[in-house]
Every structure is written in C-alpha cells, then in structure tokens.
mmCIF file of C-alpha atoms in Angstrom:
data_model
loop_
_atom_site.group_PDB
_atom_site.id
_atom_site.type_symbol
_atom_site.label_atom_id
_atom_site.label_comp_id
_atom_site.label_asym_id
_atom_site.label_seq_id
_atom_site.Cartn_x
_atom_site.Cartn_y
_atom_site.Cartn_z
ATOM 1 C CA MET A 1 0.000 0.000 0.000
ATOM 2 C CA SER A 2 1.138 3.549 -0.659
ATOM 3 C CA ASP A 3 1.227 6.786 1.251
ATOM 4 C CA GLU A 4 -2.294 7.833 2.183
ATOM 5 C CA ASN A 5 -1.798 11.333 0.793
ATOM 6 C CA GLY A 6 0.121 10.279 -2.298
ATOM 7 C CA SER A 7 3.356 12.076 -1.441
ATOM 8 C CA GLY A 8 6.732 10.427 -1.148
ATOM 9 C CA ARG A 9 8.728 10.465 2.075
ATOM 10 C CA ARG A 10 11.175 13.338 2.479
ATOM 11 C CA GLY A 11 14.237 13.554 4.671
ATOM 12 C CA LYS A 12 13.711 14.589 8.263
ATOM 13 C CA LEU A 13 13.919 18.262 9.028
ATOM 14 C CA PRO A 14 17.188 18.983 10.910
ATOM 15 C CA ARG A 15 16.579 19.307 14.647
ATOM 16 C CA SER A 16 18.343 22.668 15.002
ATOM 17 C CA LEU A 17 16.247 24.214 12.227
ATOM 18 C CA TYR A 18 13.097 22.624 13.636
ATOM 19 C CA GLU A 19 13.662 23.828 17.196
ATOM 20 C CA ARG A 20 14.475 27.379 16.089
ATOM 21 C CA GLU A 21 11.335 27.682 13.976
ATOM 22 C CA LEU A 22 9.176 25.914 16.568
ATOM 23 C CA TYR A 23 10.169 28.444 19.211
ATOM 24 C CA ARG A 24 9.391 31.321 16.844
ATOM 25 C CA LEU A 25 5.956 29.859 16.080
ATOM 26 C CA GLN A 26 5.252 29.165 19.755
ATOM 27 C CA THR A 27 6.040 32.804 20.486
ATOM 28 C CA GLU A 28 3.422 33.740 17.899
ATOM 29 C CA LEU A 29 0.961 31.333 19.511
ATOM 30 C CA VAL A 30 1.347 33.243 22.781
ATOM 31 C CA LYS A 31 0.516 36.451 20.879
ATOM 32 C CA LEU A 32 -2.509 34.689 19.391
ATOM 33 C CA GLN A 33 -3.599 33.600 22.865
ATOM 34 C CA GLU A 34 -3.381 37.148 24.211
ATOM 35 C CA TRP A 35 -5.355 38.453 21.225
ATOM 36 C CA VAL A 36 -8.063 35.834 21.792
ATOM 37 C CA ARG A 37 -8.311 36.836 25.432
ATOM 38 C CA ALA A 38 -8.299 40.580 24.753
ATOM 39 C CA GLU A 39 -10.802 40.415 21.888
ATOM 40 C CA GLY A 40 -13.113 37.856 23.502
ATOM 41 C CA ALA A 41 -12.651 35.604 20.486
ATOM 42 C CA ARG A 42 -13.528 31.887 20.458
ATOM 43 C CA LEU A 43 -11.226 29.470 18.669
ATOM 44 C CA VAL A 44 -11.828 25.738 18.151
ATOM 45 C CA VAL A 45 -9.115 23.588 16.570
ATOM 46 C CA VAL A 46 -10.061 20.032 15.561
ATOM 47 C CA PHE A 47 -7.279 17.439 15.353
ATOM 48 C CA GLU A 48 -8.205 14.287 13.451
ATOM 49 C CA GLY A 49 -6.347 11.553 11.596
ATOM 50 C CA ARG A 50 -5.215 7.981 11.831
ATOM 51 C CA ASP A 51 -3.758 6.483 14.988
ATOM 52 C CA ALA A 52 -0.073 7.417 15.413
ATOM 53 C CA ALA A 53 -0.384 10.240 12.870
ATOM 54 C CA GLY A 54 1.112 12.764 15.307
ATOM 55 C CA LYS A 55 -1.968 14.598 16.566
ATOM 56 C CA GLY A 56 -1.066 14.339 20.249
ATOM 57 C CA SER A 57 2.542 15.452 19.871
ATOM 58 C CA THR A 58 1.432 18.445 17.792
ATOM 59 C CA ILE A 59 -1.152 19.456 20.394
ATOM 60 C CA LYS A 60 1.596 19.228 23.022
ATOM 61 C CA ARG A 61 3.766 21.681 21.053
ATOM 62 C CA VAL A 62 0.853 24.031 20.411
ATOM 63 C CA THR A 63 -0.015 24.297 24.116
ATOM 64 C CA GLU A 64 3.512 24.055 25.584
ATOM 65 C CA HIS A 65 3.779 27.760 26.421
ATOM 66 C CA LEU A 66 0.090 28.686 26.555
ATOM 67 C CA ASN A 67 -2.007 29.486 29.608
ATOM 68 C CA PRO A 68 -4.138 26.396 30.393
ATOM 69 C CA ARG A 69 -6.864 28.717 31.653
ATOM 70 C CA VAL A 70 -7.141 30.150 28.143
ATOM 71 C CA ALA A 71 -6.217 27.167 25.937
ATOM 72 C CA ARG A 72 -7.880 23.895 26.915
ATOM 73 C CA ILE A 73 -7.312 20.417 25.491
ATOM 74 C CA VAL A 74 -10.477 18.338 25.225
ATOM 75 C CA ALA A 75 -10.024 14.578 24.781
ATOM 76 C CA LEU A 76 -13.309 12.932 25.668
ATOM 77 C CA PRO A 77 -13.514 9.306 26.853
ATOM 78 C CA ARG A 78 -16.145 6.847 25.717
ATOM 79 C CA PRO A 79 -19.664 8.274 26.112
ATOM 80 C CA THR A 80 -21.547 7.333 29.255
ATOM 81 C CA GLU A 81 -24.899 5.595 29.158
ATOM 82 C CA ARG A 82 -26.618 8.946 29.624
ATOM 83 C CA GLU A 83 -24.564 10.573 26.852
ATOM 84 C CA ARG A 84 -25.462 7.749 24.477
ATOM 85 C CA GLY A 85 -29.086 8.803 24.956
ATOM 86 C CA GLN A 86 -28.376 12.441 24.022
ATOM 87 C CA TRP A 87 -28.264 14.189 20.686
ATOM 88 C CA TYR A 88 -24.898 13.150 19.289
ATOM 89 C CA PHE A 89 -23.346 16.648 19.230
ATOM 90 C CA GLN A 90 -24.615 17.524 22.708
ATOM 91 C CA ARG A 91 -21.627 16.386 24.749
ATOM 92 C CA TYR A 92 -19.227 18.168 22.403
ATOM 93 C CA ALA A 93 -21.190 21.420 22.507
ATOM 94 C CA GLU A 94 -20.701 21.438 26.289
ATOM 95 C CA HIS A 95 -16.947 21.896 25.770
ATOM 96 C CA LEU A 96 -17.057 24.717 23.222
ATOM 97 C CA PRO A 97 -15.158 27.869 24.242
ATOM 98 C CA ALA A 98 -16.605 30.935 25.885
ATOM 99 C CA ALA A 99 -15.332 34.398 24.978
ATOM 100 C CA GLY A 100 -11.566 34.618 25.301
ATOM 101 C CA GLU A 101 -10.916 30.870 25.127
ATOM 102 C CA VAL A 102 -9.205 28.380 22.814
ATOM 103 C CA VAL A 103 -10.294 24.730 22.698
ATOM 104 C CA LEU A 104 -8.187 22.047 21.026
ATOM 105 C CA LEU A 105 -10.142 18.880 20.314
ATOM 106 C CA ASP A 106 -7.960 15.773 20.428
ATOM 107 C CA ARG A 107 -10.449 13.896 18.304
ATOM 108 C CA SER A 108 -13.918 15.312 18.069
ATOM 109 C CA TRP A 109 -17.432 14.699 16.828
ATOM 110 C CA TYR A 110 -15.747 13.107 13.800
ATOM 111 C CA ASN A 111 -15.393 9.892 15.816
ATOM 112 C CA ARG A 112 -18.744 8.948 14.315
ATOM 113 C CA ALA A 113 -17.425 9.233 10.762
ATOM 114 C CA GLY A 114 -14.233 7.310 11.562
ATOM 115 C CA VAL A 115 -13.858 4.839 14.404
ATOM 116 C CA GLU A 116 -17.575 4.355 15.020
ATOM 117 C CA ARG A 117 -18.305 3.852 11.321
ATOM 118 C CA VAL A 118 -15.426 1.433 10.673
ATOM 119 C CA MET A 119 -15.762 -0.549 13.902
ATOM 120 C CA GLY A 120 -19.553 -0.783 13.754
ATOM 121 C CA PHE A 121 -20.083 1.207 16.965
ATOM 122 C CA CYS A 122 -22.959 3.129 15.381
ATOM 123 C CA THR A 123 -25.811 2.145 13.096
ATOM 124 C CA MET A 124 -25.920 3.107 9.434
ATOM 125 C CA GLU A 125 -28.863 5.379 10.234
ATOM 126 C CA GLU A 126 -26.834 7.171 12.937
ATOM 127 C CA TYR A 127 -23.876 7.504 10.570
ATOM 128 C CA GLN A 128 -25.938 8.951 7.728
ATOM 129 C CA ARG A 129 -27.666 11.343 10.117
ATOM 130 C CA PHE A 130 -24.230 12.545 11.242
ATOM 131 C CA LEU A 131 -23.159 13.267 7.672
ATOM 132 C CA ARG A 132 -26.320 15.336 7.162
ATOM 133 C CA GLN A 133 -26.172 17.199 10.482
ATOM 134 C CA CYS A 134 -22.434 17.841 10.815
ATOM 135 C CA PRO A 135 -22.222 20.571 8.136
ATOM 136 C CA ILE A 136 -25.295 22.240 9.648
ATOM 137 C CA PHE A 137 -23.778 22.075 13.146
ATOM 138 C CA GLU A 138 -20.485 23.546 11.977
ATOM 139 C CA ARG A 139 -22.158 26.310 9.977
ATOM 140 C CA MET A 140 -24.047 27.249 13.151
ATOM 141 C CA LEU A 141 -20.765 27.491 15.076
ATOM 142 C CA VAL A 142 -19.156 29.668 12.408
ATOM 143 C CA GLU A 143 -22.264 31.847 12.034
ATOM 144 C CA ASP A 144 -22.181 32.469 15.796
ATOM 145 C CA GLY A 145 -18.635 33.797 15.492
ATOM 146 C CA ILE A 146 -16.563 30.764 16.490
ATOM 147 C CA LEU A 147 -13.275 30.410 14.606
ATOM 148 C CA LEU A 148 -13.312 26.744 13.570
ATOM 149 C CA ARG A 149 -10.196 25.079 12.140
ATOM 150 C CA LYS A 150 -10.089 21.394 11.152
ATOM 151 C CA TYR A 151 -6.845 19.477 10.563
ATOM 152 C CA TRP A 152 -6.476 15.942 9.235
ATOM 153 C CA PHE A 153 -3.082 14.374 9.947
ATOM 154 C CA SER A 154 -2.201 12.062 7.077
ATOM 155 C CA VAL A 155 0.338 9.264 7.593
ATOM 156 C CA SER A 156 1.461 6.412 5.348
ATOM 157 C CA ASP A 157 0.806 2.796 6.302
ATOM 158 C CA SER A 158 4.526 1.996 6.615
ATOM 159 C CA VAL A 159 5.240 4.930 8.945
ATOM 160 C CA GLN A 160 2.177 4.158 11.059
ATOM 161 C CA GLU A 161 3.330 0.572 11.548
ATOM 162 C CA GLU A 162 6.867 1.747 12.338
ATOM 163 C CA ARG A 163 5.497 4.059 15.051
ATOM 164 C CA PHE A 164 3.370 1.273 16.488
ATOM 165 C CA ARG A 165 6.468 -0.927 16.756
ATOM 166 C CA ARG A 166 8.384 1.815 18.562
ATOM 167 C CA ARG A 167 5.511 2.210 21.009
ATOM 168 C CA LEU A 168 5.560 -1.515 21.657
ATOM 169 C CA GLN A 169 9.258 -1.370 22.544
ATOM 170 C CA ASP A 170 9.144 1.819 24.629
ATOM 171 C CA PRO A 171 7.887 1.285 28.225
ATOM 172 C CA THR A 172 6.975 4.991 28.500
ATOM 173 C CA ARG A 173 4.754 4.894 25.413
ATOM 174 C CA ARG A 174 3.428 1.347 25.369
ATOM 175 C CA TRP A 175 0.199 2.545 26.991
ATOM 176 C CA LYS A 176 -0.533 4.444 23.762
ATOM 177 C CA LEU A 177 -0.858 1.173 21.844
ATOM 178 C CA SER A 178 -4.502 0.193 22.276
ATOM 179 C CA PRO A 179 -6.503 -2.686 20.807
ATOM 180 C CA MET A 180 -8.105 -0.077 18.536
ATOM 181 C CA ASP A 181 -4.654 0.823 17.203
ATOM 182 C CA LEU A 182 -3.998 -2.806 16.287
ATOM 183 C CA GLU A 183 -7.377 -3.009 14.561
ATOM 184 C CA SER A 184 -6.487 0.044 12.484
ATOM 185 C CA ILE A 185 -3.651 -1.918 10.839
ATOM 186 C CA THR A 186 -5.988 -4.578 9.490
ATOM 187 C CA ARG A 187 -8.676 -2.036 8.528
ATOM 188 C CA TRP A 188 -6.458 0.437 6.685
ATOM 189 C CA GLU A 189 -8.564 0.571 3.529
ATOM 190 C CA ALA A 190 -11.824 0.757 5.482
ATOM 191 C CA TYR A 191 -10.524 3.823 7.315
ATOM 192 C CA SER A 192 -9.392 5.315 4.000
ATOM 193 C CA ARG A 193 -12.857 4.933 2.501
ATOM 194 C CA ALA A 194 -14.485 6.348 5.636
ATOM 195 C CA LYS A 195 -12.179 9.374 5.564
ATOM 196 C CA ASP A 196 -12.872 9.984 1.868
ATOM 197 C CA GLU A 197 -16.629 9.870 2.384
ATOM 198 C CA MET A 198 -16.364 12.102 5.435
ATOM 199 C CA PHE A 199 -14.489 14.715 3.393
ATOM 200 C CA VAL A 200 -17.123 14.642 0.645
ATOM 201 C CA HIS A 201 -19.837 15.636 3.123
ATOM 202 C CA THR A 202 -17.958 17.844 5.609
ATOM 203 C CA ASP A 203 -15.277 19.709 3.636
ATOM 204 C CA ILE A 204 -17.430 22.822 3.459
ATOM 205 C CA SER A 205 -16.431 26.355 2.528
ATOM 206 C CA GLU A 206 -17.377 27.703 5.970
ATOM 207 C CA ALA A 207 -15.180 25.096 7.716
ATOM 208 C CA PRO A 208 -12.828 23.367 5.273
ATOM 209 C CA TRP A 209 -10.525 20.473 6.056
ATOM 210 C CA TYR A 210 -6.782 21.111 6.001
ATOM 211 C CA VAL A 211 -4.589 18.052 5.413
ATOM 212 C CA VAL A 212 -1.249 17.845 7.230
ATOM 213 C CA GLU A 213 1.298 15.425 5.789
ATOM 214 C CA SER A 214 2.750 13.840 8.914
ATOM 215 C CA ASP A 215 5.273 11.160 7.973
ATOM 216 C CA ASP A 216 7.826 13.629 9.345
ATOM 217 C CA LYS A 217 6.450 14.811 12.673
ATOM 218 C CA ARG A 218 8.728 17.834 12.821
ATOM 219 C CA ARG A 219 7.520 19.132 9.462
ATOM 220 C CA ALA A 220 3.920 18.340 10.396
ATOM 221 C CA ARG A 221 4.067 20.344 13.628
ATOM 222 C CA LEU A 222 5.642 23.386 12.004
ATOM 223 C CA ASN A 223 3.317 23.285 8.989
ATOM 224 C CA MET A 224 0.181 22.929 11.080
ATOM 225 C CA ILE A 225 1.068 25.708 13.544
ATOM 226 C CA ALA A 226 2.198 28.081 10.796
ATOM 227 C CA HIS A 227 -1.021 27.484 8.900
ATOM 228 C CA LEU A 228 -3.215 28.014 11.964
ATOM 229 C CA LEU A 229 -1.480 31.326 12.670
ATOM 230 C CA SER A 230 -1.959 32.400 9.052
ATOM 231 C CA THR A 231 -5.727 31.863 9.209
ATOM 232 C CA VAL A 232 -6.470 33.947 12.314
ATOM 233 C CA PRO A 233 -6.332 37.768 12.041
ATOM 234 C CA TYR A 234 -4.601 38.205 15.389
ATOM 235 C CA GLU A 235 -2.495 41.188 16.372
ATOM 236 C CA ALA A 236 0.076 41.711 19.093
ATOM 237 C CA VAL A 237 -1.551 42.974 22.282
ATOM 238 C CA ALA A 238 0.511 45.357 24.396
ATOM 239 C CA PRO A 239 1.338 43.569 27.650
ATOM 240 C CA PRO A 240 0.660 45.326 30.954
ATOM 241 C CA VAL A 241 3.611 47.139 32.490
ATOM 242 C CA ILE A 242 4.925 45.006 35.349
ATOM 243 C CA GLU A 243 7.573 46.023 37.852
ATOM 244 C CA LEU A 244 8.906 43.755 40.556
ATOM 245 C CA PRO A 245 8.333 45.314 43.980
ATOM 246 C CA ARG A 246 11.251 45.823 46.314
ATOM 247 C CA ARG A 247 11.643 43.172 48.950
ATOM 248 C CA PRO A 248 11.032 44.761 52.375
ATOM 249 C CA PRO A 249 13.841 44.661 54.935
ATOM 250 C CA ALA A 250 14.094 41.570 57.167
ATOM 251 C CA THR A 251 12.242 41.739 60.479
ATOM 252 C CA GLY A 252 13.949 38.897 62.331
ATOM 253 C CA TYR A 253 12.233 35.844 60.813
ATOM 254 C CA GLN A 254 14.065 32.592 61.619
ATOM 255 C CA ARG A 255 13.548 29.474 59.505
ATOM 256 C CA PRO A 256 12.658 26.367 61.562
ATOM 257 C CA PRO A 257 15.448 23.762 61.962
ATOM 258 C CA ARG A 258 15.725 21.403 58.995
ATOM 259 C CA ASP A 259 15.272 18.300 61.158
ATOM 260 C CA LEU A 260 11.702 19.370 61.939
ATOM 261 C CA GLN A 261 10.673 18.829 58.305
ATOM 262 C CA THR A 262 10.754 15.823 55.993
ATOM 263 C CA TYR A 263 12.768 16.474 52.835
ATOM 264 C CA VAL A 264 12.693 14.573 49.563
ATOM 265 C CA PRO A 265 15.853 12.406 49.291
ATOM 266 C CA ASP A 266 18.541 13.853 47.006
ATOM 267 C CA HIS A 267 18.280 11.243 44.275
ATOM 268 C CA ALA A 268 20.062 13.506 41.785
ATOM 269 C CA SER A 269 23.285 13.502 43.818
ATOM 270 C CA GLU A 270 23.560 9.722 43.402
ATOM 271 C CA LEU A 271 23.666 9.881 39.617
ATOM 272 C CA ARG A 272 26.939 9.194 37.816
ATOM 273 C CA LYS A 273 28.082 10.606 34.479
#
C-alpha cells in the first residue's frame, strides 16, 4: 500500500532548524492567545487523523507555552450511558469555548465518521444522520462567530506501523498502543474509505478540512502551527507594564530547623556521568 496522501517520504527536518522555527511559532501562539483573550474571540481547533499520525505530539507543542486557563485540550472518553441517549453533538457542545478561550479537540465529533463507522459502533442510520447534520452544526458554530479550524493528519501505512512498533518497545509509550490501534492496521482501507466519504460531506467552505502530511512529525508540527497562525487575524496585544516590587527589609524571621521537616531524598546527587 502507498502513502495515504500520495506524497513520497522526504528527509527529516534537521533538529536545530526545527527547534528554532518551533520556538518562533510558539512565540506567535502566545501572541494569538493574548489576542483571543483581549478580543473575547472563540477558537476551536479540531485534530483528526489515523492512529499514530502525530496529533497528540502536535497538540503538546501548540499548548507548551500557553495558559491552560485560556487554551484547553479536550479529549473525551467513551460516552456514558446517559450521553449515548443524548443528541450526538450535545456532549461536544458542552466543551465549546466561551469568549476569550481556545479549545483544542484531540479527536472530536468526527469519531462517528471514523472509528464508530469502521468498527460498527454506530448504526448506518446514525452515521448517515451525522453526515447530514455535521455541516449544519459547523455552519451554526461559524455563524455564531466561532473560529473553527479542522486538521487531518495524514500518515502512510509503513510509517504508522513503524510508530506502532516503537511504542511496543518503549515502556513509556506502550500505553498508547490500544486494541483499537492494532485493529487500524488490518482495517487500513476501510478507514481510507471512511475518511474519503467524510471529506465529501464535511469539507465545506465555511469550515474546510486542512490536510497535514505527517510522515515527518517535525515538518507536520511546524506546517500545522504556521497554517493556523496564518488563518487567524490576530495582532500583538501590548502587555501590561509590570515592575517587581522591592523586597522589604528583614524583620527577624528565623527558619525552623531542617530536622523538623521531611525532605525529599537527594536522588540527583547519586547519579553518575
């Protein structure tokens, strides 16, 4: 099988170049955050794509220097019994931003068009209703003033499998390898067809899909962040003038003896080069 997006693999972006540009873009993201807060804007960024396509690591870089009170990551678990009895979009609407907030959806309402469709977790009637209602729902969000951006992270089958193998061998990332991930290997073409059909119905002018080629995670992160910044008309907001106050003179305070408190052992001093 070939690359999902039809492009050949390119060499990895050099780390020094990547880190320099990432820091520059993250600085711009902080400016964007301050503009959102000052203007009372509402920004929703949808991250979708295959398992191991790099969505999570990109979200991590986007939010690394942002205020978590302004920029929230929403990654919903399986719906509860009560949520399964609600209108499908209801539990997602609950997490939409208020004025001055950014919400990043680590997977979104598009679960119905992907995992649920391929794995048979929804009925055909529910799936078709989603395809009809989703464009209406998103047009309502945009009409109400929400800035909605949708990114699809595209990865080739060979790179996906390579990343799965690395997860399997890495004790710090093995938890990321779920039974659903393993299923995605054997259902590659089914997911491709589901994605294609989803795009036909939901790639609308008011809220288009933007595809991020993600075989090289470094390129993917930079490309996605740069594009997001280019689509929002933010401006630098003058920061408040802050001066550190002078520390007042000492008045005789004495710190309690060290042996009255329990200290964390100095593990670092035991390390050897």
